[in-house]
mmCIF file of C-alpha atoms in Angstrom:
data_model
loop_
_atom_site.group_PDB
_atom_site.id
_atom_site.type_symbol
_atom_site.label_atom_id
_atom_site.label_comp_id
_atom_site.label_asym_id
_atom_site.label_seq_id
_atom_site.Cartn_x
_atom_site.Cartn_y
_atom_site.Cartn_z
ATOM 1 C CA UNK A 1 0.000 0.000 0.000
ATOM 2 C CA UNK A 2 1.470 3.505 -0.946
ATOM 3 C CA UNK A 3 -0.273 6.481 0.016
ATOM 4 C CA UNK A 4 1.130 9.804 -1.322
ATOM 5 C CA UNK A 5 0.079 13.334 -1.817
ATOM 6 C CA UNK A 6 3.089 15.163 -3.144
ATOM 7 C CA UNK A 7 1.345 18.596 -3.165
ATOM 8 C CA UNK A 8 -1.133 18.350 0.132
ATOM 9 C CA UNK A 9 -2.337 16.598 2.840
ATOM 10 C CA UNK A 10 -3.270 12.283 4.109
ATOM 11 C CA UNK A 11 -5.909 11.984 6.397
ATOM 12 C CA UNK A 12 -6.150 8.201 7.906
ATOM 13 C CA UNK A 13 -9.458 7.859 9.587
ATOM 14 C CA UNK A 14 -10.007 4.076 8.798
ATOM 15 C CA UNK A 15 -7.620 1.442 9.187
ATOM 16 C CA UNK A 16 -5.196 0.293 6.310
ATOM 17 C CA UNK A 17 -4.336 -3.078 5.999
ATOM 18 C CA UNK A 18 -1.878 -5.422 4.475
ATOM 19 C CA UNK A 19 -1.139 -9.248 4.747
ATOM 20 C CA UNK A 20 2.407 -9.418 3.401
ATOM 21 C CA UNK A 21 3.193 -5.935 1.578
ATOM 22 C CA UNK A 22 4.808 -2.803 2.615
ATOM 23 C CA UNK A 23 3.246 0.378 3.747
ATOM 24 C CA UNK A 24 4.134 3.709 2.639
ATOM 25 C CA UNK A 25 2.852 7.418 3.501
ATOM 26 C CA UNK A 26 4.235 10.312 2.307
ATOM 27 C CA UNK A 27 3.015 14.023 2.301
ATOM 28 C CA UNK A 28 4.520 17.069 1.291
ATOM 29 C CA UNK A 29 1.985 18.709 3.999
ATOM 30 C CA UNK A 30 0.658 17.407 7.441
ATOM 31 C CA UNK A 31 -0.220 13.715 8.062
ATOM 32 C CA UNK A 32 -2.601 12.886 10.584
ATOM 33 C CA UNK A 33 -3.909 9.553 12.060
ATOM 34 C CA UNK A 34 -6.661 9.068 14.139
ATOM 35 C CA UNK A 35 -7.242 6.753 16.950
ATOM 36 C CA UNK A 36 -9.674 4.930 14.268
ATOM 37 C CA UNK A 37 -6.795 4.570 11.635
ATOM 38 C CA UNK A 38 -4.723 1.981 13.023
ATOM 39 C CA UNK A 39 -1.831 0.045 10.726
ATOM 40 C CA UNK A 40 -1.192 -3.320 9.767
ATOM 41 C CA UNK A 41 1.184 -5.341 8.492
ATOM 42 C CA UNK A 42 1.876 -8.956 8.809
ATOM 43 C CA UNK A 43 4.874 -9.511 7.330
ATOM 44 C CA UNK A 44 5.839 -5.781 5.513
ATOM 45 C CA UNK A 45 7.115 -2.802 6.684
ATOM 46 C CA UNK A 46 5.434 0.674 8.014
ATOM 47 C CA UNK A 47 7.302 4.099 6.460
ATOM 48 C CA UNK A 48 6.189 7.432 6.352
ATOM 49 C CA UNK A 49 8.014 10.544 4.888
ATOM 50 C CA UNK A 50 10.636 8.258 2.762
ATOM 51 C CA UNK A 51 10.559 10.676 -0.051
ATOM 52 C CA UNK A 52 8.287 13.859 0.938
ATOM 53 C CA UNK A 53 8.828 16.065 3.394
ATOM 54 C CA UNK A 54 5.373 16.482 5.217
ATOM 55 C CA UNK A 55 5.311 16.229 9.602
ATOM 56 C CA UNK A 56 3.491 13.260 10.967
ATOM 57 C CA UNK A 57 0.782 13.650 13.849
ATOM 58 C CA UNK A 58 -1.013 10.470 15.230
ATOM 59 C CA UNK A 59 -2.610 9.050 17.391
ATOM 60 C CA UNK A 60 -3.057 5.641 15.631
ATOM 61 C CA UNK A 61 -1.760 1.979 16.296
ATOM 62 C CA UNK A 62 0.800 0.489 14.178
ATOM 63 C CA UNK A 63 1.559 -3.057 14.443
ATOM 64 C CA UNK A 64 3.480 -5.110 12.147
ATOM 65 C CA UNK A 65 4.731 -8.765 12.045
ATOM 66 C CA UNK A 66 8.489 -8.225 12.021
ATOM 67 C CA UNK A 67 9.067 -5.439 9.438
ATOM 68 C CA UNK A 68 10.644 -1.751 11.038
ATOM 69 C CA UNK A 69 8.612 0.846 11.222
ATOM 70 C CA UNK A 70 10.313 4.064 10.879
ATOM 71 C CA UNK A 71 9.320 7.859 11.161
ATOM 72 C CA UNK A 72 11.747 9.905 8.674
ATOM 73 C CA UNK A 73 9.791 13.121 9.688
ATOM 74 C CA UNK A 74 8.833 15.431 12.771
ATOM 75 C CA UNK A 75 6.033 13.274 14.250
ATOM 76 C CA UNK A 76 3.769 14.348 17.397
ATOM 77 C CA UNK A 77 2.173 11.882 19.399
ATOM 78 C CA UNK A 78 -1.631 12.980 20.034
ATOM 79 C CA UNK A 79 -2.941 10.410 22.387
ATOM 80 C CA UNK A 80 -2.241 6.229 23.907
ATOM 81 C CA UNK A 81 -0.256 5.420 20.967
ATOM 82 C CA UNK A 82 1.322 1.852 20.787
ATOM 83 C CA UNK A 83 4.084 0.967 18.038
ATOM 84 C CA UNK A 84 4.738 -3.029 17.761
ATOM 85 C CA UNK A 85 6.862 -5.159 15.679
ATOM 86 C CA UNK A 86 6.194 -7.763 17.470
ATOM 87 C CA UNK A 87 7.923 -10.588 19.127
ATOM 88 C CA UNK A 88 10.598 -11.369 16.908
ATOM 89 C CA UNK A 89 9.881 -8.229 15.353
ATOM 90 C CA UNK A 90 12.075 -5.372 13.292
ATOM 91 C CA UNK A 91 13.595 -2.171 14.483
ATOM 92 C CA UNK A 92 11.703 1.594 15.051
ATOM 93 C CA UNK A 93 13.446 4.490 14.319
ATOM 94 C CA UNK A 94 12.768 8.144 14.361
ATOM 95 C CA UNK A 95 14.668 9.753 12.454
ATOM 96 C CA UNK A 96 13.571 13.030 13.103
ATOM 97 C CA UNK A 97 12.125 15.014 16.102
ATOM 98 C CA UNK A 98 9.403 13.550 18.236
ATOM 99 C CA UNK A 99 6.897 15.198 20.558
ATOM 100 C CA UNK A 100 3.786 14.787 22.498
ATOM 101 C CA UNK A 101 1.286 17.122 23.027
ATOM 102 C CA UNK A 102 0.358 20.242 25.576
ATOM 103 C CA UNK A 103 -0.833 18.519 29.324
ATOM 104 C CA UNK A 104 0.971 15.538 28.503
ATOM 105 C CA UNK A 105 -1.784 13.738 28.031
ATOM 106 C CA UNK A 106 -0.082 11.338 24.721
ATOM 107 C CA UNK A 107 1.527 8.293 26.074
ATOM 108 C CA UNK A 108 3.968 6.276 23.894
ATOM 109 C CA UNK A 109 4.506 2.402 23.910
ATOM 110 C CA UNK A 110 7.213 0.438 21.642
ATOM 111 C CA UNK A 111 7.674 -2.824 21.272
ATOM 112 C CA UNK A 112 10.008 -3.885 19.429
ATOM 113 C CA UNK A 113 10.786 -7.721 20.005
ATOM 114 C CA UNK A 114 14.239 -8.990 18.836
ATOM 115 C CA UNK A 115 14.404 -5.688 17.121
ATOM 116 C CA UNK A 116 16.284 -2.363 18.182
ATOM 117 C CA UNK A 117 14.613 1.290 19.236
ATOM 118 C CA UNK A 118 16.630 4.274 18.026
ATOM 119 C CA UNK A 119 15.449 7.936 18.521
ATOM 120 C CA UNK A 120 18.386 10.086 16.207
ATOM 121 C CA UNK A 121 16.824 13.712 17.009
ATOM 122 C CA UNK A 122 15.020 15.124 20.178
ATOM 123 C CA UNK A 123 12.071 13.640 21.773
ATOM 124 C CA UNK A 124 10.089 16.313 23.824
ATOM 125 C CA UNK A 125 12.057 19.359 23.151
ATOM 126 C CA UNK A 126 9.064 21.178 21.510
ATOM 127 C CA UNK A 127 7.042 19.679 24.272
ATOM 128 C CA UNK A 128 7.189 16.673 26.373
ATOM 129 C CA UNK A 129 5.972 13.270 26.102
ATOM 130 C CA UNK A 130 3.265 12.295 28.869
ATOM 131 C CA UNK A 131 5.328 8.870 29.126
ATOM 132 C CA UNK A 132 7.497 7.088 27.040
ATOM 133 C CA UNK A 133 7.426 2.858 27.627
ATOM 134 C CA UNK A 134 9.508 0.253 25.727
ATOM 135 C CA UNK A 135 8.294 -2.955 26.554
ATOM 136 C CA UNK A 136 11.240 -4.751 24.894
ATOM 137 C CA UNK A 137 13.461 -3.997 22.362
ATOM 138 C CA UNK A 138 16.213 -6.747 22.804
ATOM 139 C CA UNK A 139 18.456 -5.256 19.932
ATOM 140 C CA UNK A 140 19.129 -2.186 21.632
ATOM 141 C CA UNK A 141 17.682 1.477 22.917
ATOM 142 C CA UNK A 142 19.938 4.096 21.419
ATOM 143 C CA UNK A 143 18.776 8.305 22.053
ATOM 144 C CA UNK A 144 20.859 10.369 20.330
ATOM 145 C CA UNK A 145 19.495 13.330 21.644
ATOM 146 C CA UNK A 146 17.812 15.083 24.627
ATOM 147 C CA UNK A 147 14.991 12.691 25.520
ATOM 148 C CA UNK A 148 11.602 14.863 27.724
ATOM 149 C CA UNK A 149 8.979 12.704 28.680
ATOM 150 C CA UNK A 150 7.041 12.645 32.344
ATOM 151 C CA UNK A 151 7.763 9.330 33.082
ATOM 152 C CA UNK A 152 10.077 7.019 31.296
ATOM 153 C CA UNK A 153 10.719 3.662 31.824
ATOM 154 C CA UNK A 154 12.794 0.924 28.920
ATOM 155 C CA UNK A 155 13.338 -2.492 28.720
ATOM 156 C CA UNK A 156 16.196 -3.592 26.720
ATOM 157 C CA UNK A 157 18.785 -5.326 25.228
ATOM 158 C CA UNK A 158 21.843 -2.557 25.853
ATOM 159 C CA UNK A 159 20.345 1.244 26.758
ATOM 160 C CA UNK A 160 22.699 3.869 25.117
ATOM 161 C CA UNK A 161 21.768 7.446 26.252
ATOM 162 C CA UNK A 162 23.813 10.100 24.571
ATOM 163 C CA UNK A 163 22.257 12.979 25.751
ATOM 164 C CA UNK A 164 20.335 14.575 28.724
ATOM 165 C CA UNK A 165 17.010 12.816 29.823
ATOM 166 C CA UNK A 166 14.629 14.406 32.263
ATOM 167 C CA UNK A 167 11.997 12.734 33.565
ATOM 168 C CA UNK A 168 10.426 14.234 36.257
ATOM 169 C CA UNK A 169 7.754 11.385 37.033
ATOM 170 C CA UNK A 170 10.627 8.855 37.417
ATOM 171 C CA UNK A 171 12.833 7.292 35.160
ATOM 172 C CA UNK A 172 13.698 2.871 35.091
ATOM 173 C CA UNK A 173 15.817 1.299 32.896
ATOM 174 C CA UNK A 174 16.466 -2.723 32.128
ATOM 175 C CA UNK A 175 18.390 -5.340 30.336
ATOM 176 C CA UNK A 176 21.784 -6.093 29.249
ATOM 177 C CA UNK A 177 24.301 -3.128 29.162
ATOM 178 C CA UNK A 178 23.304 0.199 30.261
ATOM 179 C CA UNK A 179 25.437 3.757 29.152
ATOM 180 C CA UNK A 180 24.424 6.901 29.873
ATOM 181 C CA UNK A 181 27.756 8.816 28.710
ATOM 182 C CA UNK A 182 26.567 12.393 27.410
ATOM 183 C CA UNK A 183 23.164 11.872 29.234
ATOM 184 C CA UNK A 184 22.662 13.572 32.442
ATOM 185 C CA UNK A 185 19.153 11.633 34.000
ATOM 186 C CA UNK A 186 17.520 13.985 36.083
ATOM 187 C CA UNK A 187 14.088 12.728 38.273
ATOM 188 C CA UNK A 188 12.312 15.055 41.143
ATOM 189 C CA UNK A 189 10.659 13.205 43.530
ATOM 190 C CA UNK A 190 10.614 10.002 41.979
ATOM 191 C CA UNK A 191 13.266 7.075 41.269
ATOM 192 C CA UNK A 192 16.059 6.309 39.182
ATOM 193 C CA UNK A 193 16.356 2.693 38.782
ATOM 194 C CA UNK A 194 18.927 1.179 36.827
ATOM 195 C CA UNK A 195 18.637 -2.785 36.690
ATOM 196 C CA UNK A 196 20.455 -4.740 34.506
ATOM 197 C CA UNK A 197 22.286 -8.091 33.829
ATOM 198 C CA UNK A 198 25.507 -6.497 31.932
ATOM 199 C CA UNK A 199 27.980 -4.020 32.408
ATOM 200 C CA UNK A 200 26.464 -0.537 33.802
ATOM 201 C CA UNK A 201 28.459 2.598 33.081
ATOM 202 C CA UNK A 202 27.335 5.794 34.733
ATOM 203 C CA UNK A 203 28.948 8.143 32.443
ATOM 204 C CA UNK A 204 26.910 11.651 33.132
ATOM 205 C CA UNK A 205 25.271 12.636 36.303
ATOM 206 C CA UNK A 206 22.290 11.128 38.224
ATOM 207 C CA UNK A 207 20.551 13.471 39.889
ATOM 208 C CA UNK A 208 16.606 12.527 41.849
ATOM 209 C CA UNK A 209 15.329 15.594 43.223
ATOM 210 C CA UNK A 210 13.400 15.894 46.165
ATOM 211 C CA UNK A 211 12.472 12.169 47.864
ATOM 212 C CA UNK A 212 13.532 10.496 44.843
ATOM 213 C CA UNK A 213 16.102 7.335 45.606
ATOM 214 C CA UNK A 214 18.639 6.459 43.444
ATOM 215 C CA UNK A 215 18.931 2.108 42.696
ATOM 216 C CA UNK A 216 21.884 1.246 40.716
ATOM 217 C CA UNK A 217 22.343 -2.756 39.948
ATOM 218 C CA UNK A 218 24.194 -5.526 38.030
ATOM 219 C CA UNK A 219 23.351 -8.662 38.339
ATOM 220 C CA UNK A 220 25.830 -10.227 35.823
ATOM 221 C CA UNK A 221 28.515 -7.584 35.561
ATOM 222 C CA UNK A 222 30.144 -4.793 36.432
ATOM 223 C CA UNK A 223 29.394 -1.301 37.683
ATOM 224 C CA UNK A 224 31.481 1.745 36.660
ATOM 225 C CA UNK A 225 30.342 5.258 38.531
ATOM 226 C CA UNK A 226 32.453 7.997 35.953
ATOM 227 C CA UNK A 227 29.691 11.130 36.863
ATOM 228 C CA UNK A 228 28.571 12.104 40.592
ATOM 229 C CA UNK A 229 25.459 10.385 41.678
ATOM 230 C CA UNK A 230 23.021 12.414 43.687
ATOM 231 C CA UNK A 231 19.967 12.519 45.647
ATOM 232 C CA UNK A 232 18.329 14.791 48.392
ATOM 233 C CA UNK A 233 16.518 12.777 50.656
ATOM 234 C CA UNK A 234 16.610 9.602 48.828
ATOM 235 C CA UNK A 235 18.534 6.107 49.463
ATOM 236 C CA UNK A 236 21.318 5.419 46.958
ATOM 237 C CA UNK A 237 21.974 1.771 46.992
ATOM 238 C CA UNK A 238 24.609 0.180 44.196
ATOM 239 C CA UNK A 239 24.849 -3.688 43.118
ATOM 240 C CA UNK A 240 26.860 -5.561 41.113
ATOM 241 C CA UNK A 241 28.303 -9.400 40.913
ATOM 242 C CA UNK A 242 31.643 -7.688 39.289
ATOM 243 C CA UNK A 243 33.751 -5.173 40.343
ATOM 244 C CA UNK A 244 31.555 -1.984 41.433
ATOM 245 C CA UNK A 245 34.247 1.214 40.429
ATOM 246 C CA UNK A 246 33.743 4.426 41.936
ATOM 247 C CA UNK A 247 35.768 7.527 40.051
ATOM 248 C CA UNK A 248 33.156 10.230 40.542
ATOM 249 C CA UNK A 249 31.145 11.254 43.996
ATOM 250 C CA UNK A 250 28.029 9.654 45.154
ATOM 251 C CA UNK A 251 25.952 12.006 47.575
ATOM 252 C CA UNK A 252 22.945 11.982 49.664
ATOM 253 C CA UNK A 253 22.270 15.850 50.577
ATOM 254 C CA UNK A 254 19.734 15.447 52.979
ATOM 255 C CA UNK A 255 18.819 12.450 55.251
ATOM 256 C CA UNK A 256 19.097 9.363 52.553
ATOM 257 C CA UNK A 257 21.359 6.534 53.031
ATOM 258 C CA UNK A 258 24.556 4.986 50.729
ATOM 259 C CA UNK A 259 25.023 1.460 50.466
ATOM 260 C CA UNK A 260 27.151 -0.524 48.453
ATOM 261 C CA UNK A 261 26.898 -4.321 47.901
ATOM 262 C CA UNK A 262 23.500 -4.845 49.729
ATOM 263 C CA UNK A 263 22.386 -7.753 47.901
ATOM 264 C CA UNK A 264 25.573 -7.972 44.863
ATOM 265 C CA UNK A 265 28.952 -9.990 45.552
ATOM 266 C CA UNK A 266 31.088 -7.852 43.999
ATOM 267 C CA UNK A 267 33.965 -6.021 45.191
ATOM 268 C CA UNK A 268 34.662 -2.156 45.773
ATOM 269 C CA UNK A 269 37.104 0.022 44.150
ATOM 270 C CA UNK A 270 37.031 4.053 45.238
#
């Protein structure tokens, strides 16, 4: 299916369906999907803005059966949207700038199976997501950019943050490796939890405002601490079953607690 108005707008009201092909929307204007026009694939892929460039606002399902879907435009996420490519499914990129909507009322959900996540340009920097969810995306979560979204909480395969990510409503991360180098992760009132089976490297600054607590844990691995860790009033408890390395400081302002090695077997180097 290929769906293209090179001198106006697409309107998707209704759903558009395919059992094995490809589907591609392009406009040289605005692109908008309702909740009612949902998008499915079995077996193809989902594309919009390959060749014009229109902006993308939806509020729409997309589901496919393994093919990427992938957002070469600005798109703005207008209400519960849901992206899948299923269980053993392909990757979903955006390629360009991603936002939600004023009151942060838009929630985002990706699921991206065996495939990877990628956002290459900012994600709330016009305005900020209400939440932003990836249920699993066991090839990889990469943000290239500032990442603004209320509450934010991935799944992986190996989390790469490269730039700063606020999320004020709390902030969890899971899976195999976990990098933050470039991306300060700033909470207020609300956690910071950092769970995973590989290597962790804390390469910018942690900072949970307020009562937020601060949970940093390898259950496989190691744990390298390269940027100060901070919290007000919160606990900060690190884990690991490797070597836990501590280069930068770790600091409870207020009345929180620091422990190391709680529940981990790993040694301590500071």
């Amino acid at each position: 299916i290929d769906i293209d108005s090179t001198g106006s707008t697409v309107d998707i009201d209704a759903t558009v369906t395919t059992n094995t092909g490809a589907i591609t929307i392009d406009a040289n204007d605005l692109t908008t999907i309702t909740d009612a026009g949902d998008i499915t694939t079995t077996t193809g892929t989902v594309t919009f803005g390959a060749t014009e460039t229109g902006v993308v606002e939806t509020a729409g399902e997309i589901t496919t059966g393994g093919g990427n879907i992938v957002f070469t435009r600005a798109t703005t996420i207008t209400d519960a949207v849901t992206l899948s490519t299923g269980a053993t499914g392909g990757d979903i990129t955006f390629s360009n700038t991603l936002n939600g909507i004023s009151g942060n009322t838009d929630t985002l959900t990706l699921t991206a199976g065996t495939g990877a996540v990628l956002f290459n340009n900012t994600v709330g920097a016009g305005e900020s997501l209400g939440s932003l969810t990836v249920t699993l995306a066991a090839g990889g979560i990469t943000a290239n950019n500032t990442v603004n979204a209320q509450i934010i909480n991935l799944t992986g395969g190996a989390v790469d943050l490269n730039n700063t990510v606020s999320a004020p409503g709390g902030f969890s991360s899971t899976g195999s490796t976990f990098d933050n180098t470039g991306g300060t992760i700033t909470t207020t009132d609300t956690d910071i939890t950092i769970n995973h089976t590989g290597a962790i490297t804390i390469g910018a600054a942690l900072l949970a405002n307020g009562m937020g607590a601060i949970d940093i844990d390898s259950t496989g691995s190691t744990v390298d601490i390269d940027a100060t860790v901070t919290t007000d009033t919160g606990a900060i408890t690190v884990d690991a079953d490797g070597l836990t390395t501590v280069s930068a400081s770790v600091r409870a302002t207020g009345a929180g607690t620091i422990e190391f090695g709680n529940t981990g077997t790993g040694g301590l180097t500071l």
